[in-house]
Short mmCIF file of C-alpha atoms in Angstrom, two decimals:
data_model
loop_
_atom_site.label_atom_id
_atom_site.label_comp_id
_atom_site.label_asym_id
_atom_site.label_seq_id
_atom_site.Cartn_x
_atom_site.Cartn_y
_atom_site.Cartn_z
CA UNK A 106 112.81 -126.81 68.19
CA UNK A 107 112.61 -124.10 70.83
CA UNK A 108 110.17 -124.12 73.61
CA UNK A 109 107.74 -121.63 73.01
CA UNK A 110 104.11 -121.62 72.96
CA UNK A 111 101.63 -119.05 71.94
CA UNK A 112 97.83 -119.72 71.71
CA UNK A 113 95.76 -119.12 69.31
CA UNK A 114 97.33 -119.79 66.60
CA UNK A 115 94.44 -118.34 64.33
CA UNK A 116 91.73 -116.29 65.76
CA UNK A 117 88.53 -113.95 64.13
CA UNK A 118 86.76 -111.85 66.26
CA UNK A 119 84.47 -108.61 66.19
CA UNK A 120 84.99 -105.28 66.33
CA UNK A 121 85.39 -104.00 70.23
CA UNK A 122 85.81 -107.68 71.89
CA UNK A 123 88.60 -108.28 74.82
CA UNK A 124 90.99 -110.56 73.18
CA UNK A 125 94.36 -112.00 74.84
CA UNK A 126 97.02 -113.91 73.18
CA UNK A 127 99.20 -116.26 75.26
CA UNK A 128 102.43 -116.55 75.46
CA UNK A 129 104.85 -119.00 77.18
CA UNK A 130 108.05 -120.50 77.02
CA UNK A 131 110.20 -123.25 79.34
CA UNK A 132 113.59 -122.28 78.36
CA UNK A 133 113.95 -120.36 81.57
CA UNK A 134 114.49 -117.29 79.51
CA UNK A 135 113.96 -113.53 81.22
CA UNK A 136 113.98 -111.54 78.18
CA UNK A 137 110.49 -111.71 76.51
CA UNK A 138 109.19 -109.84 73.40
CA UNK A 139 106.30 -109.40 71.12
CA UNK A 140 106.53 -108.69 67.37
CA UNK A 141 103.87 -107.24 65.10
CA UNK A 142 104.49 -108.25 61.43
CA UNK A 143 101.74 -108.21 58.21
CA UNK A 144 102.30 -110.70 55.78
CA UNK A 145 105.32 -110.70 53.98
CA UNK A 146 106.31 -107.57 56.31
CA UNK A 147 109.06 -106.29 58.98
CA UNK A 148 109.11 -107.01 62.46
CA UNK A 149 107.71 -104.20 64.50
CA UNK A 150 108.78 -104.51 68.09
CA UNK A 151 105.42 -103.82 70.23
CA UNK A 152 106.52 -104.76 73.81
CA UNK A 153 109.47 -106.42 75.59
CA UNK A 154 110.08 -107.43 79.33
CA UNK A 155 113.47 -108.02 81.05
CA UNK A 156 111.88 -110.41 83.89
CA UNK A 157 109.47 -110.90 86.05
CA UNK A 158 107.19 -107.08 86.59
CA UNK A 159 109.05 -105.47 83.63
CA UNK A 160 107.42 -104.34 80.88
CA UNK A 161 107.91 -101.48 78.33
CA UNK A 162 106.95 -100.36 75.08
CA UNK A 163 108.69 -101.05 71.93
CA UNK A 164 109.26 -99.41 68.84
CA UNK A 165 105.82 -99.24 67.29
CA UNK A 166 103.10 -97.95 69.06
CA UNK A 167 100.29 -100.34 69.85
CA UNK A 168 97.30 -99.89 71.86
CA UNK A 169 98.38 -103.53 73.39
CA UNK A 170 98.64 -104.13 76.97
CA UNK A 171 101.34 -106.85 78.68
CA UNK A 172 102.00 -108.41 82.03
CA UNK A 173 105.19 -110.66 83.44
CA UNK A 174 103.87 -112.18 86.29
CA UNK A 175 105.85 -115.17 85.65
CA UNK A 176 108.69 -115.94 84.09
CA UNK A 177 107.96 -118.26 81.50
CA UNK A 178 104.37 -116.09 80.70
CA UNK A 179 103.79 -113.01 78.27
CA UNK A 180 100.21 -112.81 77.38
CA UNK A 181 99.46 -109.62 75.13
CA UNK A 182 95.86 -107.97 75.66
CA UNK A 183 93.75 -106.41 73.29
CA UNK A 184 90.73 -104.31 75.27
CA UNK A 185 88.73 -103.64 72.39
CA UNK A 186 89.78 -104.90 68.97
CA UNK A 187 89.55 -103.11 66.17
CA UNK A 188 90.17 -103.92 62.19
CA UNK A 189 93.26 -101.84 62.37
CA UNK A 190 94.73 -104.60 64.70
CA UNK A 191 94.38 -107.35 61.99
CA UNK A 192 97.40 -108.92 61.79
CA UNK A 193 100.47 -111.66 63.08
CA UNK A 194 101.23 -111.17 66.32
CA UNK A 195 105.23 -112.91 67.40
CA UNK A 196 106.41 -113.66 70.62
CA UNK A 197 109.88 -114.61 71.36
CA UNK A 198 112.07 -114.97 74.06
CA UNK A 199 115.81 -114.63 74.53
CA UNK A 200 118.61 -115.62 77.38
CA UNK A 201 119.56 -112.21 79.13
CA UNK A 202 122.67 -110.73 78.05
CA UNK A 203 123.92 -108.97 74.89
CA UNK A 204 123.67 -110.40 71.29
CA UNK A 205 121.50 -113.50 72.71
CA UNK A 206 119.55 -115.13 69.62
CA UNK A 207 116.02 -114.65 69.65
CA UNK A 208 113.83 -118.13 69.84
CA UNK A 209 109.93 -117.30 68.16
CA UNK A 210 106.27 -118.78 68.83
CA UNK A 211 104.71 -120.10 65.76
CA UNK A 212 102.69 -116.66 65.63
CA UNK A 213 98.83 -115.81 66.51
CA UNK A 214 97.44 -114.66 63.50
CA UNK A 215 94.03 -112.21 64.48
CA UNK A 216 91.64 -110.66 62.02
CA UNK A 217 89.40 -108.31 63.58
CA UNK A 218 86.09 -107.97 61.00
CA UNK B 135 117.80 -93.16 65.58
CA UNK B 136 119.63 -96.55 65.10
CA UNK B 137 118.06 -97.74 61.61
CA UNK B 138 119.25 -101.21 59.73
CA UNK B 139 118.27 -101.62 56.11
CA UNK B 140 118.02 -104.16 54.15
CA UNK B 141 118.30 -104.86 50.28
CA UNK B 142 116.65 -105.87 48.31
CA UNK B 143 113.23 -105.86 49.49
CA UNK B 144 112.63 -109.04 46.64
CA UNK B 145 114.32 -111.52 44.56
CA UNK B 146 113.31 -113.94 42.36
CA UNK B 147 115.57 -116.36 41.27
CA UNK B 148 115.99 -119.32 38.99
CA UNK B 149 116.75 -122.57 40.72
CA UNK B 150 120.95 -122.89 40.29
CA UNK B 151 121.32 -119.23 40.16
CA UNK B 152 123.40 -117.13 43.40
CA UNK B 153 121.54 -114.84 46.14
CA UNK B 154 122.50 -111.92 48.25
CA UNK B 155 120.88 -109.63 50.23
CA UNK B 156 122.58 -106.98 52.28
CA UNK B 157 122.11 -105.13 55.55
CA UNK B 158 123.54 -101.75 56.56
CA UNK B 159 123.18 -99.89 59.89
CA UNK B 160 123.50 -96.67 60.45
CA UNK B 161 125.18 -97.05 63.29
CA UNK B 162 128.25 -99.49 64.35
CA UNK B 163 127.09 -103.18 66.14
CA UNK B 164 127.93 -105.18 68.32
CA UNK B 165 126.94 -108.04 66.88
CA UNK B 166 124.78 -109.09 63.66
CA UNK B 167 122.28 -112.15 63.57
CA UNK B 168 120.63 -113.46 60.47
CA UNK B 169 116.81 -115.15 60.39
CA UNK B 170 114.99 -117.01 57.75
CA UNK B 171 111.21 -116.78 57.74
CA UNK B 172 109.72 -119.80 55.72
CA UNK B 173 105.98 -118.60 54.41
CA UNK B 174 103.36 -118.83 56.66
CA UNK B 175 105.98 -119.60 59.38
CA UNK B 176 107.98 -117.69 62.13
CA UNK B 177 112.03 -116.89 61.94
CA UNK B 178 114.40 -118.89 62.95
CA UNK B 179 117.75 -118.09 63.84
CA UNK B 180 120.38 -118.95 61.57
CA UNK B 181 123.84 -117.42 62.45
CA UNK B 182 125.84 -114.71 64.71
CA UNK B 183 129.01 -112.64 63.28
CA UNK B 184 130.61 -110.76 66.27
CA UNK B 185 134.04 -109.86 64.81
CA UNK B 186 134.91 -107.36 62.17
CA UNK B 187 135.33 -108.97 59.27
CA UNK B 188 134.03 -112.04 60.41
CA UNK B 189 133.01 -114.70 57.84
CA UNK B 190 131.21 -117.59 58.15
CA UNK B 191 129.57 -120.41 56.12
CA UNK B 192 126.78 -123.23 56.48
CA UNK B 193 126.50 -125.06 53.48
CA UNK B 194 125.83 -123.14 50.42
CA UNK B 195 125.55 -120.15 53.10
CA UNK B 196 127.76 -117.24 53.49
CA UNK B 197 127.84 -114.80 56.05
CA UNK B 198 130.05 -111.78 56.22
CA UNK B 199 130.00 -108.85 58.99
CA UNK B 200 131.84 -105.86 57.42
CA UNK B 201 135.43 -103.95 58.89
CA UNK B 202 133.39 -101.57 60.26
CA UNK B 203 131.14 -103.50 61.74
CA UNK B 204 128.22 -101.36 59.88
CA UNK B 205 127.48 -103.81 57.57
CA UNK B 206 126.86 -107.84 56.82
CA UNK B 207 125.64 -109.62 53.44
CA UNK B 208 123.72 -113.27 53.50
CA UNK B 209 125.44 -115.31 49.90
CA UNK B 210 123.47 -118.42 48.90
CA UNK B 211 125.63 -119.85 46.28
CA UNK B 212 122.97 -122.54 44.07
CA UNK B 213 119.99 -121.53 45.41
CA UNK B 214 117.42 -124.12 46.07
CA UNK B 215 113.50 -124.18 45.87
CA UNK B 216 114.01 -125.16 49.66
CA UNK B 217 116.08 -121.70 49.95
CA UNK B 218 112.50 -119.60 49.51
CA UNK B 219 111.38 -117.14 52.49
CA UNK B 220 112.28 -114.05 54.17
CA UNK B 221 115.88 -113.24 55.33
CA UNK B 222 116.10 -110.91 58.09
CA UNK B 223 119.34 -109.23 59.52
CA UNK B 224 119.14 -108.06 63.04
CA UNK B 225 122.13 -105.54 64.37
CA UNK B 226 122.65 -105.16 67.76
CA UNK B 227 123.65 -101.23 68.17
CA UNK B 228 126.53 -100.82 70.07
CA UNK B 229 125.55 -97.80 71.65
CA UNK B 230 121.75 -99.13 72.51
CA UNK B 231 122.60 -102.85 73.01
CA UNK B 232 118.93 -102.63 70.98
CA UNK B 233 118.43 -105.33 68.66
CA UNK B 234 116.88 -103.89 65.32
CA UNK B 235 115.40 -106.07 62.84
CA UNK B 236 115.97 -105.25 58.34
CA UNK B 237 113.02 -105.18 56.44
CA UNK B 238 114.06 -108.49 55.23
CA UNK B 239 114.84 -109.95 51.51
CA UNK B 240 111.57 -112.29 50.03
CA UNK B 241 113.63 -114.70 48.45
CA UNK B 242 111.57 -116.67 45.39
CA UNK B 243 113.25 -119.28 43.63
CA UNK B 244 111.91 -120.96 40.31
CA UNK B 245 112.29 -124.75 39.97
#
């Protein structure tokens, strides 16, 4: 099993609440990502960071906020949630380098009412 | 842009019968990598085909990356109610070095 942790696994929250998932891993890894995927869905790449102060946007566009302040730490930040952010949020992490397999957190799952 | 499909979006199955799903880029990779998604769970990395042509198996699984390195198909010979999920392909463009995830295949599998 890899090592990587993301908290909470399940959350429901308001409209317009502050919400932040966490993210971390002990593999040592640099390369850090988070996924966006409804059930049943694609992967939608939402942010990634090569190491420590790198962050950029993905694919999709999200209204999301990150940080790398540490190595093993990618928490995601929601300012105000709304409904339209309902849905599983990934992280996973990756050795750098090309064609490096990608190891995934068990998933936060938000709904946003 | 780089873009990877992935057919067929679903397949249901009877338990004993074969699988495939297949991934196409439109663009040539580097390298291909293959996830399985159990429901309610997260992928999990299953395999990596690097050379053209390359083949390779894991038990009733067969992977294949295509000459032209633009393609790859996932075989599951006997599938098994244990077989159910999501398969996604992920193709590392070899222009990018972006990796871009398939829609994935929903695999269902009646006992």
């Amino acid at each position: 099993e890899a090592d990587i942790y993301q908290t909470p696994r399940y959350l429901v929250i308001g409209t317009g609440k502050k919400i932040t998932l966490e993210c971390s891993q002990t593999m040592g890894h640099d390369k850090m990502y988070w996924y966006q995927q409804d059930p049943g869905m694609e992967l939608h790449l939402i942010h990634y960071s090569y190491g420590v102060n790198s962050t950029e946007k993905g694919d999709l566009s999200s209204e999301s906020t990150v940080s790398r302040i540490r190595t093993e730490h990618f928490p995601l930040t929601l300012e105000s949630a709304r409904p339209s952010h309902t849905s599983q949020y990934l992280c996973a992490s990756s050795r750098m380098g090309g064609g490096r397999e990608l190891f995934f957190g068990e998933g936060s799952r938000l709904t946003v009412l | 842009g780089q873009q990877v499909m992935q057919i067929p979006q679903y397949q249901h199955v009877q338990e004993g019968e074969d699988f495939t799903t297949y991934c196409n880029s439109s663009t040539t990779l580097s390298n291909i990598q293959w996830y399985k998604q159990r429901p309610g769970g997260h992928p999990v990395f299953l395999i990596q085909l690097v050379k053209s042509g390359e083949v390779k198996k894991q038990k009733r699984l067969t992977f294949q990356f295509g000459e032209a390195k633009k393609n790859s198909s996932l075989h599951i010979t006997a599938t098994q109610t244990t077989d159910v999920g999501t398969y996604f392909c992920a193709g590392t463009g070899s222009n990018t070095g972006k990796l871009i995830f398939g829609q994935g295949t929903t695999l269902q599998v009646k006992p």
